Coordinates of N, CA, C and O in Angstrom, one line a residue:
Y1153 N 6.4 -26.5 -16.2 CA 6.6 -25.2 -15.7 C 8.0 -24.7 -16.2 O 8.2 -23.6 -16.6
A1154 N 9.0 -25.6 -16.1 CA 10.3 -25.3 -16.5 C 10.4 -24.9 -18.0 O 11.1 -24.0 -18.4
L1155 N 9.6 -25.6 -18.8 CA 9.5 -25.3 -20.3 C 9.0 -23.9 -20.5 O 9.6 -23.1 -21.3
G1156 N 8.1 -23.4 -19.7 CA 7.6 -22.1 -19.8 C 8.7 -21.1 -19.4 O 8.9 -20.0 -20.1
K1157 N 9.4 -21.4 -18.4 CA 10.5 -20.5 -17.9 C 11.6 -20.4 -19.0 O 12.3 -19.4 -19.1
L1158 N 11.7 -21.5 -19.8 CA 12.7 -21.5 -20.9 C 12.1 -20.9 -22.2 O 12.7 -21.0 -23.3
K1159 N 10.9 -20.3 -22.1 CA 10.2 -19.7 -23.2 C 9.8 -20.7 -24.3 O 9.6 -20.3 -25.4
R1160 N 9.6 -21.9 -23.9 CA 9.2 -23.0 -24.8 C 7.7 -23.2 -24.5 O 7.3 -24.2 -24.0
Y1161 N 6.9 -22.2 -24.8 CA 5.5 -22.1 -24.3 C 4.6 -23.2 -24.9 O 3.8 -23.7 -24.2
Q1162 N 4.8 -23.4 -26.2 CA 3.9 -24.5 -26.8 C 4.2 -25.8 -26.2 O 3.2 -26.6 -25.9
E1163 N 5.4 -26.1 -25.9 CA 5.8 -27.4 -25.3 C 5.2 -27.4 -23.8 O 4.7 -28.5 -23.4
A1164 N 5.3 -26.3 -23.2 CA 4.7 -26.2 -21.8 C 3.2 -26.5 -21.8 O 2.7 -27.3 -21.0
I1165 N 2.6 -25.9 -22.8 CA 1.1 -26.1 -22.9 C 0.8 -27.6 -23.1 O -0.2 -28.1 -22.5
E1166 N 1.6 -28.2 -23.9 CA 1.4 -29.7 -24.2 C 1.5 -30.5 -22.9 O 0.7 -31.4 -22.6
M1167 N 2.5 -30.1 -22.1 CA 2.7 -30.8 -20.8 C 1.5 -30.5 -19.8 O 1.0 -31.4 -19.1
Y1168 N 1.0 -29.3 -19.8 CA -0.1 -28.9 -19.0 C -1.3 -29.7 -19.4 O -2.1 -30.2 -18.6
D1169 N -1.5 -29.8 -20.7 CA -2.6 -30.6 -21.3 C -2.6 -32.1 -20.8 O -3.6 -32.7 -20.5
L1170 N -1.4 -32.6 -20.8 CA -1.2 -34.0 -20.3 C -1.7 -34.1 -18.9 O -2.4 -35.0 -18.5
G1171 N -1.3 -33.2 -18.1 CA -1.7 -33.2 -16.7 C -3.1 -33.0 -16.5 O -3.8 -33.6 -15.6
L1172 N -3.7 -32.1 -17.3 CA -5.1 -31.8 -17.2 C -6.0 -33.0 -17.7 O -7.2 -33.0 -17.3
K1173 N -5.5 -33.9 -18.4 CA -6.2 -35.1 -18.9 C -6.6 -35.9 -17.6 O -7.7 -36.4 -17.6
T1174 N -5.7 -36.0 -16.7 CA -6.1 -36.8 -15.5 C -6.6 -35.9 -14.3 O -7.2 -36.5 -13.4
H1175 N -6.3 -34.7 -14.4 CA -6.7 -33.7 -13.3 C -7.2 -32.5 -13.9 O -6.6 -31.4 -13.9
P1176 N -8.5 -32.6 -14.5 CA -9.0 -31.5 -15.4 C -9.2 -30.1 -14.6 O -9.3 -29.1 -15.3
N1177 N -9.3 -30.2 -13.3 CA -9.6 -28.9 -12.6 C -8.4 -28.5 -11.7 O -8.6 -27.7 -10.8
E1178 N -7.2 -29.0 -12.0 CA -6.1 -28.7 -11.2 C -5.7 -27.2 -11.4 O -5.2 -26.9 -12.5
K1179 N -5.9 -26.4 -10.4 CA -5.8 -25.0 -10.6 C -4.4 -24.6 -11.0 O -4.2 -23.7 -11.9
I1180 N -3.3 -25.2 -10.4 CA -2.0 -24.8 -10.8 C -1.7 -25.0 -12.3 O -1.1 -24.2 -12.9
L1181 N -2.1 -26.2 -12.7 CA -2.0 -26.5 -14.2 C -2.7 -25.5 -15.0 O -2.2 -25.0 -16.1
L1182 N -4.0 -25.2 -14.6 CA -4.8 -24.2 -15.4 C -4.1 -22.8 -15.4 O -4.0 -22.2 -16.5
I1183 N -3.7 -22.4 -14.3 CA -3.1 -21.0 -14.2 C -1.8 -21.0 -15.0 O -1.5 -20.0 -15.8
N1184 N -1.0 -22.0 -14.9 CA 0.3 -22.0 -15.7 C 0.0 -22.1 -17.2 O 0.7 -21.5 -18.0
K1185 N -1.0 -22.8 -17.6 CA -1.4 -22.9 -19.0 C -1.9 -21.5 -19.5 O -1.5 -21.1 -20.5
I1186 N -2.6 -20.8 -18.6 CA -3.1 -19.5 -19.0 C -1.8 -18.6 -19.3 O -1.8 -17.9 -20.3
S1187 N -0.9 -18.7 -18.4 CA 0.3 -17.9 -18.5 C 1.0 -18.1 -19.8 O 1.4 -17.2 -20.5
S1188 N 1.2 -19.4 -20.2 CA 1.9 -19.8 -21.4 C 1.0 -19.3 -22.6 O 1.6 -18.8 -23.6
L1189 N -0.3 -19.5 -22.5 CA -1.1 -19.1 -23.6 C -1.0 -17.6 -23.9 O -1.0 -17.1 -25.0
R1190 N -1.0 -16.8 -22.8 CA -0.8 -15.4 -22.9 C 0.5 -15.0 -23.6 O 0.5 -14.1 -24.4
K1191 N 1.6 -15.7 -23.3 CA 2.9 -15.4 -23.9 C 2.9 -15.6 -25.4 O 3.6 -15.0 -26.1
I1192 N 2.1 -16.6 -25.9 CA 2.0 -16.8 -27.3 C 0.8 -16.2 -28.0 O 0.4 -16.5 -29.1
K1193 N 0.1 -15.3 -27.2 CA -1.0 -14.5 -27.7 C -2.2 -15.3 -28.1 O -3.0 -14.9 -29.0
K1194 N -2.4 -16.4 -27.5 CA -3.6 -17.2 -27.7 C -4.6 -16.7 -26.6 O -5.0 -17.4 -25.6
Y1195 N -5.0 -15.5 -26.7 CA -5.8 -14.8 -25.7 C -7.2 -15.4 -25.4 O -7.6 -15.5 -24.3
Q1196 N -7.9 -15.8 -26.5 CA -9.2 -16.4 -26.3 C -9.1 -17.7 -25.5 O -9.9 -17.9 -24.6
D1197 N -8.2 -18.5 -25.9 CA -8.0 -19.8 -25.2 C -7.7 -19.5 -23.7 O -8.2 -20.2 -22.8
A1198 N -6.8 -18.5 -23.4 CA -6.5 -18.2 -22.0 C -7.7 -17.6 -21.3 O -7.9 -18.0 -20.1
L1199 N -8.5 -16.8 -22.0 CA -9.7 -16.2 -21.4 C -10.7 -17.3 -21.0 O -11.3 -17.2 -19.9
N1200 N -10.8 -18.3 -21.9 CA -11.7 -19.4 -21.6 C -11.4 -20.1 -20.3 O -12.2 -20.5 -19.5
I1201 N -10.1 -20.3 -20.1 CA -9.6 -21.0 -18.9 C -9.9 -20.1 -17.7 O -10.3 -20.5 -16.6
C1202 N -9.6 -18.8 -17.8 CA -9.8 -17.8 -16.7 C -11.3 -17.9 -16.3 O -11.6 -18.0 -15.1
D1203 N -12.2 -17.9 -17.3 CA -13.6 -17.9 -17.0 C -14.0 -19.3 -16.4 O -14.9 -19.3 -15.5
K1204 N -13.4 -20.3 -16.8 CA -13.7 -21.6 -16.2 C -13.3 -21.6 -14.7 O -14.1 -22.0 -13.8
I1205 N -12.2 -21.0 -14.3 CA -11.8 -20.9 -12.9 C -12.7 -20.0 -12.2 O -13.2 -20.3 -11.1
L1206 N -13.0 -18.8 -12.8 CA -13.9 -17.8 -12.2 C -15.3 -18.2 -12.0 O -16.0 -17.7 -11.1
N1207 N -15.8 -19.2 -12.8 CA -17.1 -19.7 -12.7 C -17.2 -20.5 -11.4 O -18.3 -20.5 -10.8
H1208 N -16.2 -21.1 -11.0 CA -16.2 -21.9 -9.7 C -15.8 -21.0 -8.5 O -16.3 -21.2 -7.4
T1209 N -14.8 -20.1 -8.7 CA -14.3 -19.2 -7.6 C -14.2 -17.8 -8.2 O -13.2 -17.4 -8.7
P1210 N -15.3 -17.0 -8.1 CA -15.4 -15.7 -8.8 C -14.3 -14.7 -8.2 O -14.0 -13.7 -8.9
D1211 N -13.8 -15.0 -7.0 CA -12.9 -14.0 -6.4 C -11.4 -14.5 -6.5 O -10.6 -14.1 -5.7
D1212 N -11.2 -15.4 -7.4 CA -9.8 -16.0 -7.6 C -8.9 -14.9 -8.2 O -9.0 -14.6 -9.3
N1213 N -8.1 -14.3 -7.3 CA -7.3 -13.1 -7.7 C -6.2 -13.5 -8.8 O -5.9 -12.6 -9.6
I1214 N -5.7 -14.7 -8.8 CA -4.7 -15.0 -9.8 C -5.4 -15.1 -11.2 O -4.9 -14.6 -12.2
A1215 N -6.6 -15.7 -11.3 CA -7.3 -15.8 -12.5 C -7.7 -14.4 -13.0 O -7.7 -14.1 -14.1
L1216 N -8.2 -13.6 -12.0 CA -8.6 -12.2 -12.3 C -7.4 -11.4 -12.8 O -7.6 -10.6 -13.8
Y1217 N -6.3 -11.6 -12.2 CA -5.1 -10.9 -12.7 C -4.7 -11.3 -14.1 O -4.5 -10.4 -14.9
H1218 N -4.7 -12.5 -14.4 CA -4.4 -12.9 -15.8 C -5.5 -12.4 -16.7 O -5.2 -11.9 -17.8
K1219 N -6.8 -12.4 -16.3 CA -7.9 -12.0 -17.2 C -7.7 -10.5 -17.4 O -7.9 -10.0 -18.6
E1220 N -7.4 -9.7 -16.4 CA -7.3 -8.2 -16.6 C -6.1 -7.9 -17.6 O -6.3 -7.0 -18.4
R1221 N -5.1 -8.7 -17.5 CA -3.9 -8.5 -18.4 C -4.3 -8.8 -19.9 O -3.9 -8.2 -20.8
I1222 N -5.0 -9.9 -20.0 CA -5.5 -10.4 -21.3 C -6.4 -9.4 -21.9 O -6.3 -9.0 -23.1
L1223 N -7.4 -8.9 -21.1 CA -8.4 -8.0 -21.6 C -7.7 -6.7 -22.1 O -8.1 -6.1 -23.1
Y1224 N -6.7 -6.2 -21.3 CA -5.9 -5.0 -21.7 C -5.3 -5.3 -23.1 O -5.3 -4.5 -24.0
S1225 N -4.7 -6.5 -23.2 CA -3.9 -6.8 -24.4 C -4.8 -6.8 -25.7 O -4.4 -6.5 -26.8
I1226 N -6.1 -7.1 -25.5 CA -7.0 -7.2 -26.7 C -7.9 -5.9 -26.7 O -8.8 -5.8 -27.5
G1227 N -7.5 -4.9 -25.9 CA -8.2 -3.6 -26.0 C -9.5 -3.5 -25.3 O -10.2 -2.5 -25.6
H1228 N -9.8 -4.4 -24.4 CA -11.1 -4.3 -23.7 C -10.8 -3.6 -22.3 O -10.8 -4.3 -21.3
Y1229 N -10.5 -2.3 -22.4 CA -10.0 -1.6 -21.2 C -11.1 -1.5 -20.1 O -10.7 -1.7 -18.9
E1230 N -12.3 -1.3 -20.4 CA -13.3 -1.2 -19.4 C -13.5 -2.5 -18.6 O -13.6 -2.6 -17.4
K1231 N -13.4 -3.7 -19.4 CA -13.5 -5.0 -18.7 C -12.3 -5.3 -17.9 O -12.3 -5.9 -16.8
S1232 N -11.1 -4.8 -18.4 CA -9.9 -5.0 -17.6 C -10.0 -4.2 -16.3 O -9.6 -4.7 -15.2
I1233 N -10.5 -3.0 -16.3 CA -10.7 -2.2 -15.1 C -11.6 -2.9 -14.1 O -11.4 -2.9 -12.9
M1234 N -12.7 -3.6 -14.6 CA -13.6 -4.3 -13.8 C -12.8 -5.4 -13.0 O -13.1 -5.7 -11.8
C1235 N -12.0 -6.1 -13.7 CA -11.2 -7.2 -13.1 C -10.2 -6.6 -12.1 O -10.1 -7.1 -11.0
C1236 N -9.6 -5.5 -12.4 CA -8.7 -4.8 -11.4 C -9.5 -4.4 -10.2 O -9.0 -4.6 -9.1
D1237 N -10.7 -3.9 -10.4 CA -11.5 -3.5 -9.2 C -11.9 -4.7 -8.3 O -11.9 -4.6 -7.1
A1238 N -12.1 -5.8 -9.0 CA -12.4 -7.0 -8.2 C -11.2 -7.4 -7.4 O -11.4 -7.8 -6.2
I1239 N -10.0 -7.3 -7.9 CA -8.8 -7.7 -7.2 C -8.6 -6.7 -6.1 O -8.3 -7.0 -4.9
L1240 N -8.7 -5.4 -6.4 CA -8.5 -4.3 -5.4 C -9.4 -4.3 -4.3 O -9.1 -3.8 -3.2
A1241 N -10.6 -4.9 -4.5 CA -11.6 -5.1 -3.4 C -11.0 -5.8 -2.2 O -11.2 -5.5 -1.0
S1242 N -10.1 -6.8 -2.5 CA -9.5 -7.6 -1.4 C -8.0 -7.2 -1.2 O -7.5 -7.5 -0.1
Y1243 N -7.4 -6.6 -2.2 CA -6.0 -6.1 -2.0 C -5.9 -4.7 -2.5 O -5.3 -4.5 -3.6
P1244 N -6.4 -3.7 -1.8 CA -6.4 -2.4 -2.3 C -5.1 -1.7 -2.5 O -5.0 -0.7 -3.2
E1245 N -4.0 -2.3 -1.9 CA -2.7 -1.6 -2.1 C -1.8 -2.5 -3.0 O -0.6 -2.4 -2.9
N1246 N -2.4 -3.2 -3.9 CA -1.6 -4.0 -4.9 C -1.1 -3.0 -6.0 O -1.9 -2.6 -6.9
A1247 N 0.1 -2.6 -5.9 CA 0.7 -1.6 -6.8 C 0.6 -2.0 -8.2 O 0.3 -1.1 -9.1
E1248 N 0.9 -3.2 -8.5 CA 0.8 -3.7 -9.9 C -0.6 -3.6 -10.5 O -0.7 -3.2 -11.7
V1249 N -1.6 -4.0 -9.7 CA -2.9 -3.9 -10.2 C -3.4 -2.5 -10.3 O -4.1 -2.1 -11.3
L1250 N -3.0 -1.6 -9.4 CA -3.3 -0.2 -9.5 C -2.7 0.4 -10.8 O -3.3 1.2 -11.5
F1251 N -1.4 0.0 -11.1 CA -0.8 0.4 -12.3 C -1.5 -0.1 -13.5 O -1.7 0.7 -14.5
D1252 N -1.9 -1.3 -13.5 CA -2.7 -1.9 -14.6 C -4.0 -1.1 -14.8 O -4.4 -0.8 -16.0
K1253 N -4.6 -0.8 -13.7 CA -5.9 0.0 -13.8 C -5.6 1.4 -14.4 O -6.3 1.8 -15.3
A1254 N -4.5 2.0 -14.0 CA -4.1 3.3 -14.5 C -3.8 3.2 -16.0 O -4.2 4.1 -16.8
S1255 N -3.2 2.1 -16.4 CA -2.9 1.9 -17.8 C -4.2 1.8 -18.7 O -4.3 2.4 -19.8
S1256 N -5.1 1.1 -18.2 CA -6.4 1.0 -18.9 C -7.1 2.3 -18.9 O -7.7 2.8 -19.9
L1257 N -7.1 3.0 -17.8 CA -7.7 4.4 -17.7 C -7.0 5.3 -18.7 O -7.7 6.1 -19.4
A1258 N -5.7 5.2 -18.8 CA -4.9 6.1 -19.8 C -5.4 5.8 -21.2 O -5.5 6.7 -22.0
K1259 N -5.6 4.5 -21.5 CA -6.0 4.2 -22.9 C -7.4 4.8 -23.2 O -7.7 5.1 -24.3
L1260 N -8.2 4.9 -22.1 CA -9.5 5.5 -22.3 C -9.5 7.0 -22.2 O -10.6 7.6 -22.2
Q1261 N -8.4 7.6 -22.0 CA -8.2 9.0 -21.8 C -9.1 9.5 -20.6 O -9.6 10.6 -20.6
D1262 N -9.1 8.7 -19.6 CA -9.9 9.0 -18.4 C -9.2 9.9 -17.4 O -8.0 9.8 -17.2
Q1263 N -9.9 10.9 -16.9 CA -9.3 11.9 -16.0 C -8.8 11.2 -14.6 O -8.0 11.8 -13.9
K1264 N -9.2 10.0 -14.4 CA -8.8 9.3 -13.1 C -7.4 8.7 -13.3 O -6.9 8.1 -12.4
T1265 N -6.9 8.8 -14.5 CA -5.6 8.1 -14.8 C -4.5 8.6 -13.9 O -3.8 7.8 -13.2
I1266 N -4.3 9.9 -13.7 CA -3.2 10.5 -12.9 C -3.4 10.1 -11.5 O -2.4 9.6 -10.8
P1267 N -4.5 10.3 -10.9 CA -4.7 9.9 -9.5 C -4.4 8.4 -9.2 O -3.8 8.0 -8.2
M1268 N -4.9 7.6 -10.1 CA -4.7 6.1 -10.0 C -3.2 5.8 -10.1 O -2.7 5.0 -9.3
L1269 N -2.5 6.4 -11.1 CA -1.1 6.2 -11.2 C -0.3 6.7 -10.0 O 0.6 6.1 -9.6
A1270 N -0.7 7.8 -9.5 CA -0.1 8.4 -8.3 C -0.2 7.5 -7.1 O 0.7 7.3 -6.4
T1271 N -1.4 6.8 -7.0 CA -1.6 5.9 -5.9 C -0.6 4.7 -6.1 O 0.0 4.2 -5.1
A1272 N -0.5 4.2 -7.3 CA 0.4 3.0 -7.6 C 1.8 3.4 -7.3 O 2.5 2.6 -6.6
I1273 N 2.2 4.6 -7.7 CA 3.6 5.0 -7.5 C 3.9 5.3 -6.0 O 5.0 5.0 -5.6
S1274 N 2.9 5.8 -5.3 CA 3.1 6.0 -3.9 C 3.4 4.7 -3.1 O 4.1 4.7 -2.1
I1275 N 2.9 3.6 -3.6 CA 3.1 2.3 -3.0 C 4.4 1.7 -3.5 O 5.2 1.1 -2.7
D1276 N 4.7 1.9 -4.8 CA 5.9 1.3 -5.4 C 6.5 2.4 -6.3 O 6.2 2.5 -7.5
P1277 N 7.5 3.2 -5.8 CA 8.1 4.2 -6.6 C 8.8 3.7 -7.8 O 9.0 4.5 -8.8
N1278 N 9.1 2.5 -7.9 CA 9.8 1.9 -9.1 C 8.8 2.0 -10.3 O 9.3 1.8 -11.4
L1279 N 7.6 2.2 -10.1 CA 6.6 2.2 -11.2 C 6.7 3.5 -12.0 O 6.2 3.6 -13.1
K1280 N 7.4 4.5 -11.5 CA 7.7 5.7 -12.2 C 8.4 5.4 -13.5 O 7.9 5.8 -14.6
L1281 N 9.4 4.6 -13.5 CA 10.2 4.3 -14.7 C 9.3 3.4 -15.6 O 9.3 3.7 -16.8
K1282 N 8.5 2.5 -15.1 CA 7.7 1.7 -15.9 C 6.6 2.6 -16.6 O 6.4 2.3 -17.8
A1283 N 6.1 3.5 -15.9 CA 5.1 4.4 -16.5 C 5.7 5.3 -17.7 O 5.1 5.5 -18.7
K1284 N 7.0 5.7 -17.5 CA 7.6 6.5 -18.5 C 7.8 5.7 -19.8 O 7.7 6.2 -20.9
K1285 N 8.0 4.4 -19.7 CA 8.2 3.5 -20.9 C 7.0 2.8 -21.4 O 7.0 2.3 -22.5
H1286 N 5.9 2.8 -20.6 CA 4.7 2.0 -21.0 C 3.9 2.7 -22.1 O 3.7 3.9 -22.0
E1287 N 3.6 1.9 -23.1 CA 2.9 2.4 -24.2 C 1.5 3.0 -23.9 O 1.0 3.9 -24.6
A1288 N 0.9 2.6 -22.8 CA -0.4 3.2 -22.4 C -0.3 4.7 -22.1 O -1.3 5.4 -22.3
F1289 N 0.8 5.1 -21.7 CA 1.0 6.5 -21.3 C 1.7 7.4 -22.4 O 2.0 8.5 -22.1
A1290 N 1.8 6.8 -23.6 CA 2.5 7.6 -24.7 C 1.8 8.9 -25.0 O 2.4 9.9 -25.2
S1291 N 0.5 8.9 -24.9 CA -0.3 10.1 -25.2 C -0.3 11.1 -24.0 O -0.8 12.2 -24.1
W1292 N 0.2 10.7 -22.9 CA 0.2 11.5 -21.7 C 1.5 12.2 -21.5 O 1.7 13.0 -20.5
I1293 N 2.5 12.0 -22.4 CA 3.8 12.5 -22.2 C 3.9 14.0 -22.1 O 4.8 14.6 -21.5
S1294 N 2.9 14.7 -22.7 CA 2.9 16.1 -22.6 C 2.0 16.7 -21.5 O 1.9 17.9 -21.3
N1295 N 1.4 15.8 -20.8 CA 0.5 16.2 -19.7 C 1.4 16.6 -18.5 O 2.2 15.7 -18.0
Q1296 N 1.3 17.8 -18.1 CA 2.2 18.3 -17.0 C 2.1 17.5 -15.7 O 3.0 17.3 -15.0
D1297 N 0.8 17.1 -15.4 CA 0.7 16.3 -14.1 C 1.4 14.9 -14.3 O 2.0 14.5 -13.3
F1298 N 1.3 14.3 -15.5 CA 2.0 13.1 -15.7 C 3.5 13.3 -15.6 O 4.2 12.5 -14.9
V1299 N 4.0 14.3 -16.2 CA 5.4 14.6 -16.2 C 5.9 14.8 -14.8 O 6.9 14.2 -14.4
R1300 N 5.2 15.6 -14.0 CA 5.6 15.8 -12.6 C 5.6 14.5 -11.8 O 6.5 14.2 -11.0
L1301 N 4.6 13.7 -12.1 CA 4.4 12.4 -11.3 C 5.6 11.4 -11.6 O 6.0 10.8 -10.7
V1302 N 6.0 11.4 -12.8 CA 7.1 10.4 -13.2 C 8.5 10.9 -13.1 O 9.4 10.2 -13.4
S1303 N 8.6 12.2 -12.8 CA 9.9 12.8 -12.7 C 10.7 12.3 -11.5 O 10.1 11.9 -10.5
D1304 N 12.0 12.2 -11.7 CA 12.9 11.7 -10.6 C 13.1 12.6 -9.5 O 12.8 13.6 -9.2

């Protein structure tokens, strides 16, 4: 875990693999390995582990969270939204997941983008700044509703 915090992701993965040899289903090791794999953009490997966890516990919000972020990263916005919806079913006021859903909706140019982003910002006003800088909203910068929403 410390290696990951030091951004030595490949070394961290090697340590997780060592632990997984003796404890192949240890969730903490699997989740931390997913996180390190995401950082080095080994998305398919990370997705495979997410799916392994979700096959046993389909409502595992940590695995769903990683999966929705990976799916967004590889441009599978609809599938990312599905993961967000699964998390939001049990945590409807999770501002970060609402923001992630709004980001995927924005990439799809969906009209639900602004209301979803507004909900996220109403829970966590700090997300205004994040929205201003986030690449998902680049094409929304001239949308008056977006501008009003993220204004200070």
